[in-house]
CSV table of C-alpha atoms and ligand atoms in Angstrom, one decimal:
chain,number,residue,atom,x,y,z
A,1,MET,CA,0.0,0.0,0.0
A,2,PRO,CA,1.4,3.4,-0.9
A,3,LYS,CA,1.8,5.7,2.1
A,4,ILE,CA,-0.3,8.9,2.3
A,5,LYS,CA,1.8,12.0,1.8
A,6,ILE,CA,1.4,14.8,4.3
A,7,LYS,CA,2.8,18.1,3.4
A,8,ASN,CA,3.1,19.9,6.7
A,9,PRO,CA,4.5,18.6,10.0
A,10,ILE,CA,2.8,17.6,13.2
A,11,VAL,CA,4.4,18.3,16.6
A,12,ASP,CA,4.8,15.0,18.4
A,13,ILE,CA,5.2,15.4,22.2
A,14,ASN,CA,6.4,12.3,24.0
A,15,GLY,CA,5.9,11.7,27.7
A,16,ASP,CA,6.3,9.2,30.5
A,17,GLU,CA,5.8,5.7,31.8
A,18,MET,CA,3.0,3.4,30.4
A,19,ALA,CA,1.6,6.3,28.3
A,20,ARG,CA,5.0,6.5,26.6
A,21,VAL,CA,5.1,2.8,25.9
A,22,ILE,CA,1.7,3.1,24.2
A,23,TRP,CA,2.8,6.2,22.4
A,24,ASP,CA,5.7,4.5,20.7
A,25,LYS,CA,3.5,1.6,19.7
A,26,ILE,CA,0.9,3.8,18.1
A,27,LYS,CA,3.6,5.5,16.0
A,28,GLU,CA,5.3,2.3,15.0
A,29,SER,CA,2.2,0.2,14.2
A,30,LEU,CA,-0.5,2.7,13.2
A,31,ILE,CA,1.1,5.9,12.0
A,32,LYS,CA,4.5,5.3,10.3
A,33,PRO,CA,3.5,2.3,8.2
A,34,PHE,CA,0.6,4.2,6.6
A,35,LEU,CA,1.7,7.9,6.5
A,36,GLU,CA,4.6,9.8,5.0
A,37,ILE,CA,4.7,12.3,7.7
A,38,ASN,CA,7.2,14.7,9.2
A,39,LEU,CA,6.9,14.4,13.0
A,40,LEU,CA,8.6,17.2,14.9
A,41,GLU,CA,9.5,15.2,18.0
A,42,PHE,CA,9.8,16.8,21.5
A,43,ASP,CA,10.7,14.6,24.4
A,44,LEU,CA,8.8,15.9,27.4
A,45,SER,CA,9.7,12.9,29.6
A,46,ILE,CA,10.4,14.0,33.2
A,47,ILE,CA,14.1,13.0,32.6
A,48,ASN,CA,14.4,15.4,29.6
A,49,ARG,CA,12.5,18.2,31.2
A,50,ASN,CA,15.0,17.9,34.1
A,51,ILE,CA,18.0,17.9,31.7
A,52,THR,CA,16.7,20.9,29.7
A,53,ASP,CA,15.5,22.7,32.8
A,54,ASP,CA,12.0,22.5,31.3
A,55,LYS,CA,13.0,24.6,28.2
A,56,ILE,CA,11.9,21.7,26.1
A,57,THR,CA,8.3,22.3,27.2
A,58,VAL,CA,8.4,25.9,26.0
A,59,ALA,CA,10.0,24.9,22.8
A,60,ALA,CA,7.3,22.3,22.2
A,61,ALA,CA,4.5,24.9,22.8
A,62,LYS,CA,6.2,27.3,20.4
A,63,ALA,CA,6.4,24.6,17.7
A,64,ILE,CA,2.7,23.9,18.1
A,65,LYS,CA,2.0,27.6,17.7
A,66,LYS,CA,4.1,27.7,14.5
A,67,ASN,CA,2.8,24.5,13.0
A,68,ASN,CA,-0.8,24.5,14.2
A,69,VAL,CA,-1.1,20.9,15.2
A,70,GLY,CA,0.3,19.0,18.2
A,71,VAL,CA,-0.3,15.7,19.7
A,72,LYS,CA,0.8,15.0,23.3
A,73,CYS,CA,1.5,11.9,25.4
A,74,ALA,CA,0.7,12.0,29.1
A,75,THR,CA,3.5,13.4,31.3
A,76,ILE,CA,4.4,13.3,34.9
A,77,THR,CA,3.6,16.4,36.9
A,78,PRO,CA,6.2,16.0,39.7
A,79,ASP,CA,5.2,16.0,43.3
A,80,ASP,CA,7.7,15.5,46.2
A,81,LYS,CA,7.8,11.7,45.6
A,82,ARG,CA,8.7,12.2,42.0
A,83,ILE,CA,11.5,14.6,42.9
A,84,THR,CA,13.1,11.8,44.9
A,85,GLU,CA,12.3,9.1,42.3
A,86,TYR,CA,13.9,11.0,39.4
A,87,ASN,CA,16.4,13.1,41.4
A,88,LEU,CA,14.9,16.3,39.9
A,89,LYS,CA,16.5,19.8,40.1
A,90,ARG,CA,13.1,21.3,41.1
A,91,LYS,CA,9.4,20.7,41.1
A,92,PHE,CA,8.7,21.5,37.4
A,93,PRO,CA,5.2,22.8,36.7
A,94,SER,CA,2.6,20.8,34.8
A,95,PRO,CA,3.6,20.8,31.1
A,96,ASN,CA,-0.1,21.1,30.2
A,97,GLY,CA,-0.3,24.3,32.2
A,98,THR,CA,2.8,25.7,30.5
A,99,ILE,CA,1.6,24.8,27.0
A,100,ARG,CA,-1.9,26.1,27.7
A,101,ASN,CA,-0.5,29.5,28.8
A,102,ILE,CA,1.6,29.8,25.6
A,103,LEU,CA,-1.3,28.8,23.3
A,104,ASN,CA,-3.8,30.7,25.3
A,105,GLY,CA,-6.4,28.1,24.5
A,106,THR,CA,-9.4,26.3,25.9
A,107,ILE,CA,-9.5,22.6,26.8
A,108,PHE,CA,-12.4,20.5,25.5
A,109,ARG,CA,-12.9,17.1,27.1
A,110,GLU,CA,-14.8,14.6,25.1
A,111,PRO,CA,-15.6,10.9,25.7
A,112,ILE,CA,-15.5,8.3,22.9
A,113,ILE,CA,-18.8,6.5,22.8
A,114,ILE,CA,-18.8,2.8,22.3
A,115,LYS,CA,-22.3,1.2,22.1
A,116,ASN,CA,-21.6,-2.0,24.1
A,117,ILE,CA,-19.6,-0.4,26.9
A,118,PRO,CA,-22.1,0.4,29.6
A,119,LYS,CA,-22.0,4.0,30.9
A,120,ILE,CA,-22.9,4.9,34.5
A,121,VAL,CA,-25.3,7.4,33.0
A,122,ASN,CA,-27.0,5.0,30.7
A,123,HIS,CA,-28.7,7.5,28.4
A,124,TRP,CA,-25.7,9.6,27.5
A,125,ASN,CA,-25.6,8.2,23.9
A,126,GLU,CA,-23.7,11.1,22.5
A,127,SER,CA,-20.8,13.1,24.0
A,128,VAL,CA,-21.2,15.9,26.5
A,129,VAL,CA,-18.1,18.0,25.6
A,130,ILE,CA,-17.0,20.1,28.5
A,131,ALA,CA,-15.1,23.3,27.9
A,132,ARG,CA,-13.5,24.9,30.9
A,133,HIS,CA,-12.5,28.5,31.2
A,134,ALA,CA,-9.2,27.9,32.8
A,135,PHE,CA,-8.4,31.4,34.0
A,136,GLY,CA,-9.1,33.5,37.1
A,137,ASP,CA,-12.0,33.2,39.6
A,138,ILE,CA,-11.1,31.2,42.7
A,139,TYR,CA,-7.9,29.9,41.2
A,140,LYS,CA,-6.4,33.4,41.3
A,141,SER,CA,-8.2,34.5,44.5
A,142,LYS,CA,-6.9,36.0,47.7
A,143,GLU,CA,-8.5,34.9,50.9
A,144,ILE,CA,-8.3,36.0,54.5
A,145,SER,CA,-9.2,34.7,57.9
A,146,VAL,CA,-10.9,37.2,60.2
A,147,LYS,CA,-10.4,36.9,63.9
A,148,LYS,CA,-11.7,40.2,65.3
A,149,LYS,CA,-14.7,42.4,64.9
A,150,GLY,CA,-14.4,44.7,61.9
A,151,LYS,CA,-15.4,45.6,58.4
A,152,LEU,CA,-14.5,43.7,55.2
A,153,THR,CA,-14.4,45.8,52.0
A,154,LEU,CA,-13.8,45.4,48.3
A,155,LYS,CA,-11.9,48.3,46.8
A,156,PHE,CA,-10.7,49.2,43.3
A,157,GLU,CA,-8.5,52.3,42.7
A,158,SER,CA,-7.6,53.4,39.2
A,159,LYS,CA,-3.9,53.8,38.3
A,160,ASP,CA,-4.4,57.6,38.1
A,161,LYS,CA,-6.2,57.4,41.4
A,162,LYS,CA,-9.1,59.4,40.0
A,163,GLU,CA,-11.6,56.6,40.3
A,164,VAL,CA,-12.2,54.6,43.5
A,165,ILE,CA,-14.9,52.0,43.8
A,166,GLU,CA,-15.5,50.6,47.3
A,167,GLU,CA,-18.1,48.2,48.6
A,168,THR,CA,-18.7,47.0,52.1
A,169,ILE,CA,-18.9,43.2,52.0
A,170,PHE,CA,-19.6,42.4,55.6
A,171,GLU,CA,-19.4,43.7,59.2
A,172,PHE,CA,-17.9,40.9,61.2
A,173,ASP,CA,-19.1,40.5,64.8
A,174,SER,CA,-17.4,37.2,65.2
A,175,PRO,CA,-14.5,35.3,63.5
A,176,GLY,CA,-14.9,34.2,59.9
A,177,VAL,CA,-13.4,34.2,56.4
A,178,GLY,CA,-13.4,36.3,53.3
A,179,ILE,CA,-12.3,36.1,49.6
A,180,SER,CA,-11.9,38.2,46.6
A,181,TYR,CA,-11.4,37.2,43.0
A,182,PHE,CA,-11.4,38.6,39.4
A,183,ASN,CA,-11.6,37.9,35.7
A,184,ILE,CA,-10.7,39.9,32.6
A,185,ASP,CA,-12.7,40.6,29.5
A,186,SER,CA,-10.0,39.6,27.1
A,187,SER,CA,-9.8,36.1,28.6
A,188,ILE,CA,-13.5,35.6,28.5
A,189,VAL,CA,-13.5,36.8,24.9
A,190,ASP,CA,-10.9,34.2,24.0
A,191,PHE,CA,-12.9,31.5,25.8
A,192,ALA,CA,-16.0,32.5,24.0
A,193,LEU,CA,-14.3,32.4,20.6
A,194,SER,CA,-12.8,29.0,21.3
A,195,CYS,CA,-16.2,27.6,22.2
A,196,PHE,CA,-18.0,29.1,19.2
A,197,ASN,CA,-15.4,27.9,16.8
A,198,PHE,CA,-15.3,24.4,18.3
A,199,ALA,CA,-19.1,24.1,18.1
A,200,LEU,CA,-19.1,25.3,14.5
A,201,ASN,CA,-16.3,22.9,13.6
A,202,ARG,CA,-18.1,19.9,15.2
A,203,LYS,CA,-21.6,21.2,14.3
A,204,ILE,CA,-23.0,20.6,17.7
A,205,PRO,CA,-25.0,23.1,19.9
A,206,LEU,CA,-23.3,25.2,22.6
A,207,PHE,CA,-24.5,26.1,26.1
A,208,LEU,CA,-22.9,28.5,28.5
A,209,SER,CA,-23.8,28.2,32.2
A,210,THR,CA,-23.5,31.0,34.9
A,211,LYS,CA,-25.2,32.1,38.0
A,212,ASN,CA,-26.0,35.6,36.7
A,213,THR,CA,-29.1,35.9,38.9
A,214,ILE,CA,-26.8,36.2,41.9
A,215,LEU,CA,-23.6,37.6,40.3
A,216,GLN,CA,-25.4,40.3,38.3
A,217,LYS,CA,-22.1,42.0,37.3
A,218,TYR,CA,-19.6,39.2,37.4
A,219,ASP,CA,-21.4,36.3,35.7
A,220,GLU,CA,-23.6,38.8,33.7
A,221,ARG,CA,-20.3,39.8,32.1
A,222,PHE,CA,-19.7,36.3,30.9
A,223,LYS,CA,-23.2,36.1,29.6
A,224,ASN,CA,-23.1,39.4,27.8
A,225,ILE,CA,-19.6,38.8,26.2
A,226,PHE,CA,-20.8,35.4,24.8
A,227,GLN,CA,-24.1,37.0,23.5
A,228,GLU,CA,-22.3,39.9,21.8
A,229,ILE,CA,-19.8,37.7,20.1
A,230,TYR,CA,-22.5,35.3,19.1
A,231,GLU,CA,-24.6,38.0,17.5
A,232,ASP,CA,-21.6,39.7,16.0
A,233,LYS,CA,-19.7,36.8,14.5
A,234,PHE,CA,-21.5,33.5,14.7
A,235,GLN,CA,-25.3,33.7,14.7
A,236,SER,CA,-25.7,33.3,10.9
A,237,LYS,CA,-23.1,30.6,10.6
A,238,PHE,CA,-24.8,28.7,13.5
A,239,LYS,CA,-28.2,29.0,11.7
A,240,GLN,CA,-26.7,27.7,8.4
A,241,ASN,CA,-25.4,24.7,10.3
A,242,ASN,CA,-28.6,24.1,12.2
A,243,ILE,CA,-27.0,24.5,15.6
A,244,THR,CA,-27.8,26.8,18.5
A,245,PHE,CA,-26.2,28.8,21.3
A,246,GLN,CA,-28.0,29.4,24.6
A,247,HIS,CA,-27.1,30.7,28.1
A,248,ARG,CA,-28.6,28.8,31.0
A,249,LEU,CA,-28.4,29.1,34.8
A,250,ILE,CA,-25.9,26.6,36.2
A,251,ASP,CA,-28.5,24.8,38.3
A,252,ASP,CA,-30.8,24.5,35.3
A,253,MET,CA,-27.9,23.2,33.3
A,254,VAL,CA,-27.0,20.4,35.7
A,255,ALA,CA,-30.6,19.3,35.7
A,256,CYS,CA,-30.7,19.3,31.9
A,257,ILE,CA,-27.5,17.3,31.7
A,258,MET,CA,-29.1,14.5,33.7
A,259,LYS,CA,-32.2,14.5,31.4
A,260,TRP,CA,-30.6,15.0,28.0
A,261,SER,CA,-28.7,12.3,26.0
A,262,GLY,CA,-25.6,14.3,25.1
A,263,GLY,CA,-24.5,15.8,21.8
A,264,PHE,CA,-23.6,19.3,22.9
A,265,ILE,CA,-20.8,21.5,24.3
A,266,TRP,CA,-21.1,22.8,27.8
A,267,ALA,CA,-19.0,26.0,28.4
A,268,CYS,CA,-18.2,26.1,32.1
A,269,LYS,CA,-16.7,28.8,34.3
A,270,ASN,CA,-13.4,27.8,35.9
A,271,TYR,CA,-14.7,26.1,39.0
A,272,ASP,CA,-17.8,24.6,37.4
A,273,GLY,CA,-15.5,23.1,34.7
A,274,ASP,CA,-13.1,21.7,37.2
A,275,VAL,CA,-15.9,19.9,39.1
A,276,MET,CA,-18.2,19.0,36.1
A,277,SER,CA,-15.4,17.5,33.9
A,278,ASP,CA,-14.8,14.9,36.6
A,279,LEU,CA,-18.5,14.3,37.0
A,280,VAL,CA,-19.0,13.8,33.3
A,281,ALA,CA,-15.9,11.7,32.9
A,282,GLN,CA,-17.2,9.3,35.6
A,283,GLY,CA,-20.7,9.3,34.0
A,284,TYR,CA,-19.2,7.9,30.8
A,285,GLY,CA,-17.3,5.3,32.9
A,286,SER,CA,-13.7,5.0,31.7
A,287,LEU,CA,-10.7,7.3,31.6
A,288,GLY,CA,-9.3,5.1,28.8
A,289,LEU,CA,-12.1,6.6,26.6
A,290,MET,CA,-11.7,10.2,27.4
A,291,THR,CA,-10.0,12.6,25.0
A,292,SER,CA,-8.9,16.2,25.5
A,293,VAL,CA,-8.3,18.9,22.9
A,294,LEU,CA,-6.6,22.3,23.6
A,295,GLN,CA,-7.8,24.8,21.0
A,296,SER,CA,-6.8,28.4,20.3
A,297,PRO,CA,-9.5,31.1,20.1
A,298,ASP,CA,-9.5,31.3,16.3
A,299,GLY,CA,-9.8,27.5,16.1
A,300,ASN,CA,-6.6,27.1,14.0
A,301,ILE,CA,-4.2,25.7,16.5
A,302,ILE,CA,-5.0,22.5,18.4
A,303,GLU,CA,-3.1,20.1,20.7
A,304,THR,CA,-4.8,16.8,21.4
A,305,GLU,CA,-4.2,14.2,24.1
A,306,ALA,CA,-5.8,11.4,26.1
A,307,ALA,CA,-7.3,12.7,29.4
A,308,HIS,CA,-5.7,10.0,31.5
A,309,GLY,CA,-2.2,10.2,33.0
A,310,THR,CA,0.9,8.1,32.6
A,311,ILE,CA,-0.8,5.0,34.3
A,312,THR,CA,2.0,4.4,36.7
A,313,SER,CA,0.4,1.2,38.1
A,314,HIS,CA,0.6,-0.5,34.7
A,315,TYR,CA,4.1,0.8,34.1
A,316,ARG,CA,5.4,-1.0,37.2
A,317,GLN,CA,4.1,-4.3,35.8
A,318,HIS,CA,5.6,-3.5,32.4
A,319,GLN,CA,9.0,-2.8,34.1
A,320,ASN,CA,8.8,-6.2,35.7
A,321,GLY,CA,8.4,-7.8,32.3
A,322,LEU,CA,4.7,-8.5,32.6
A,323,GLU,CA,2.1,-7.9,29.9
A,324,THR,CA,-0.5,-5.3,30.7
A,325,SER,CA,-4.0,-4.7,29.4
A,326,THR,CA,-3.7,-0.9,29.1
A,327,ASN,CA,-6.3,0.9,27.0
A,328,PRO,CA,-4.7,2.8,24.1
A,329,ILE,CA,-7.9,4.1,22.6
A,330,ALA,CA,-7.9,7.6,24.0
A,331,SER,CA,-4.3,8.0,22.9
A,332,ILE,CA,-5.1,6.7,19.4
A,333,PHE,CA,-7.9,9.2,19.2
A,334,ALA,CA,-5.5,11.9,20.2
A,335,TRP,CA,-3.6,11.0,17.0
A,336,THR,CA,-6.7,10.7,14.8
A,337,ARG,CA,-8.0,14.1,15.9
A,338,ALA,CA,-4.6,15.8,15.3
A,339,LEU,CA,-4.3,14.1,11.9
A,340,SER,CA,-7.8,15.2,11.0
A,341,HIS,CA,-7.0,18.8,11.9
A,342,ARG,CA,-3.8,18.6,9.8
A,343,ALA,CA,-6.0,17.2,7.0
A,344,LYS,CA,-8.5,20.1,7.3
A,345,LEU,CA,-5.7,22.8,7.3
A,346,ASP,CA,-3.9,21.1,4.4
A,347,LYS,CA,-7.1,20.1,2.5
A,348,ASN,CA,-5.7,16.6,2.4
A,349,VAL,CA,-8.7,14.3,1.6
A,350,ASP,CA,-6.8,11.0,1.9
A,351,LEU,CA,-5.5,11.9,5.3
A,352,LYS,CA,-9.0,12.9,6.5
A,353,LYS,CA,-10.3,9.5,5.3
A,354,PHE,CA,-7.4,7.7,7.0
A,355,SER,CA,-8.1,9.3,10.4
A,356,LYS,CA,-11.8,8.5,10.1
A,357,LYS,CA,-11.0,4.9,9.1
A,358,LEU,CA,-8.6,4.4,12.1
A,359,GLU,CA,-11.4,5.7,14.5
A,360,ASP,CA,-14.0,3.5,12.9
A,361,VAL,CA,-11.7,0.4,13.0
A,362,CYS,CA,-11.1,1.0,16.8
A,363,ILE,CA,-14.8,1.4,17.5
A,364,LYS,CA,-15.7,-1.6,15.5
A,365,ILE,CA,-13.2,-3.8,17.2
A,366,LEU,CA,-14.4,-2.8,20.6
A,367,GLU,CA,-18.1,-3.2,19.5
A,368,ASN,CA,-17.2,-6.7,18.3
A,369,GLY,CA,-16.1,-7.5,21.9
A,370,THR,CA,-12.3,-7.2,21.7
A,371,MET,CA,-11.2,-4.9,24.4
A,372,THR,CA,-8.8,-4.2,27.3
A,373,LYS,CA,-9.4,-5.1,30.9
A,374,ASP,CA,-10.7,-1.7,32.1
A,375,LEU,CA,-13.5,-1.9,29.6
A,376,ALA,CA,-14.2,-5.6,30.0
A,377,LEU,CA,-14.7,-5.1,33.8
A,378,MET,CA,-17.4,-2.5,32.9
A,379,VAL,CA,-19.2,-4.9,30.5
A,380,GLY,CA,-19.4,-7.8,33.1
A,381,PRO,CA,-17.8,-11.0,34.4
A,382,GLU,CA,-18.4,-12.9,31.1
A,383,GLN,CA,-16.5,-10.4,29.0
A,384,LYS,CA,-12.9,-11.5,28.0
A,385,TRP,CA,-10.1,-9.1,27.5
A,386,VAL,CA,-6.8,-8.9,25.5
A,387,ASN,CA,-3.5,-7.4,26.4
A,388,THR,CA,-2.2,-4.2,24.9
A,389,ASN,CA,0.1,-5.9,22.3
A,390,GLN,CA,-2.7,-8.2,21.1
A,391,LEU,CA,-5.1,-5.2,20.7
A,392,PHE,CA,-2.5,-3.3,18.6
A,393,GLU,CA,-2.0,-6.3,16.4
A,394,ILE,CA,-5.7,-6.6,15.8
A,395,ILE,CA,-6.1,-2.9,15.1
A,396,LYS,CA,-3.2,-2.9,12.7
A,397,ASN,CA,-4.4,-6.0,10.8
A,398,LYS,CA,-7.9,-4.6,10.4
A,399,LEU,CA,-6.5,-1.2,9.3
A,400,GLU,CA,-4.3,-2.9,6.6
A,401,ASN,CA,-7.4,-4.8,5.2
H,501,NAP,P1,-3.7,7.9,35.6
H,501,NAP,O1,-2.4,7.7,35.0
H,501,NAP,O2,-4.8,8.5,34.8
H,501,NAP,O3,-4.2,6.5,36.2
H,501,NAP,C1,-5.2,6.3,37.2
H,501,NAP,C2,-5.8,4.9,37.1
H,501,NAP,O4,-6.8,4.9,36.1
H,501,NAP,C3,-4.8,3.8,36.6
H,501,NAP,O5,-4.1,3.3,37.7
H,501,NAP,C4,-5.7,2.8,36.0
H,501,NAP,O6,-6.4,2.1,37.0
H,501,NAP,C5,-6.7,3.7,35.3
H,501,NAP,N1,-6.4,4.1,34.0
H,501,NAP,C6,-6.1,5.3,33.5
H,501,NAP,N2,-5.9,5.3,32.2
H,501,NAP,C7,-6.0,4.0,31.8
H,501,NAP,C8,-5.9,3.3,30.5
H,501,NAP,N3,-5.5,4.0,29.4
H,501,NAP,N4,-6.1,2.0,30.5
H,501,NAP,C9,-6.4,1.3,31.6
H,501,NAP,N5,-6.5,1.9,32.8
H,501,NAP,C10,-6.3,3.2,32.9
H,501,NAP,O7,-3.6,8.8,36.9
H,501,NAP,P2,-2.6,8.8,38.1
H,501,NAP,O8,-2.2,7.4,38.5
H,501,NAP,O9,-3.3,9.7,39.1
H,501,NAP,O10,-1.4,9.6,37.6
H,501,NAP,C11,-0.2,9.1,37.1
H,501,NAP,C12,0.8,10.2,36.6
H,501,NAP,O11,0.1,10.8,35.5
H,501,NAP,C13,1.1,11.3,37.6
H,501,NAP,O12,2.5,11.5,37.7
H,501,NAP,C14,0.4,12.5,37.1
H,501,NAP,O13,1.1,13.7,37.3
H,501,NAP,C15,0.3,12.2,35.6
H,501,NAP,N6,-0.9,12.8,34.9
H,501,NAP,C16,-0.7,13.4,33.7
H,501,NAP,C17,-1.7,13.9,33.0
H,501,NAP,C18,-1.4,14.5,31.6
H,501,NAP,O14,-0.3,14.5,31.2
H,501,NAP,N7,-2.4,15.1,31.0
H,501,NAP,C19,-3.0,13.8,33.4
H,501,NAP,C20,-3.2,13.2,34.7
H,501,NAP,C21,-2.2,12.7,35.4
H,501,NAP,P3,-5.9,0.6,37.5
H,501,NAP,O15,-4.6,0.8,38.2
H,501,NAP,O16,-7.0,0.3,38.5
H,501,NAP,O17,-5.9,-0.3,36.3
H,502,MG,MG1,-11.2,18.4,38.8
């Protein structure tokens, strides 16, 4: 079979532990035999981040910015135990955080739906895609403990000192706590643009949730910015594609999500997204079927990955020479989503077909009852499972035919 030629490169970010073992298998058995592709490889293993003093992470992010498409393997975010394990110079920050800050994007988490794998929320037949505004609010807050009687105020003073806004928050008679936080229009605008572009690209409706009945300035700002951008730039395109945008109260939205069967994007404020992404992931059942896409506001730059981590427990078995039954599907879909974005930008029809075919092959194999242990356990005691190498062999054979 002749290989499909791909004109422009893809940034390939390698990572750690079991996720890395799977990463190399995907490239060797499912990518390189079929595609003539220039992979710009960045090794973000904890060992190489330590050697390069984390400069490799910044270089990888810049390469994604330049080439528009990146695909990333899970990486270790070091804690104190990892510092000892790898004898690290310092506690390097999460690469995902560093890359997100440089690309200034929004993360969209999306499950892969397989008919015969039971979900905890049974009627979620299509994906609920969660978009989290990962800036500001409580994550950039300042809090205080109050011990004595006194007044808590919120004060803004303009740089030229000509404008002062001051509000009394509370008169304390007894001990308590207080907090203040903020957000900025430009970040909300970027978030909104990312969400509208993602919805348009995927042709699925978008919902924004806030609590603007209580936060009539703060959350109202989110609502208004989304509405203005929608009317200005997206309304007619949404209509053409038969999709909708709607603001809903967060409490109404959580009720809807339990009633509806999926097939939409839910744009969440920072804390809501933190909490709800875990709730939705659990509702679909398996981390091995959860994907994650970081997308720039204009929709042109994306970085894709599996939502799970480096799967340390399986790596320990692998190090001991044992076979593991680790689910590679989310990582394979990180590749297919990156390839399909490359195909879209390059107008490469063959590549688009290939990425769709690889996804279909994976889904069909699982639906025919060949799967890894994590999924088999969800199906039930009768369901057999295969190990990772066997599954790769089966996927590759089916793809070749
Ligand atoms: P994890 O790697 O996601 O694994 C947690 C558990 O979930 C595993 O022990 C395994 O359960 C199951 N699991 C996850 N993915 C699976 C798959 N593909 N196939 C089968 N089972 C799977 O999370 P963690 O153990 O908390 O974190 C390990 C390392 O990953 C940490 O160093 C963390 O910093 C890093 N991490 C990186 C990212 C990222 O790069 N995006 C995200 C999260 C965590 P069983 O052991 O029961 O089989
Ligand atoms: Mg969370």
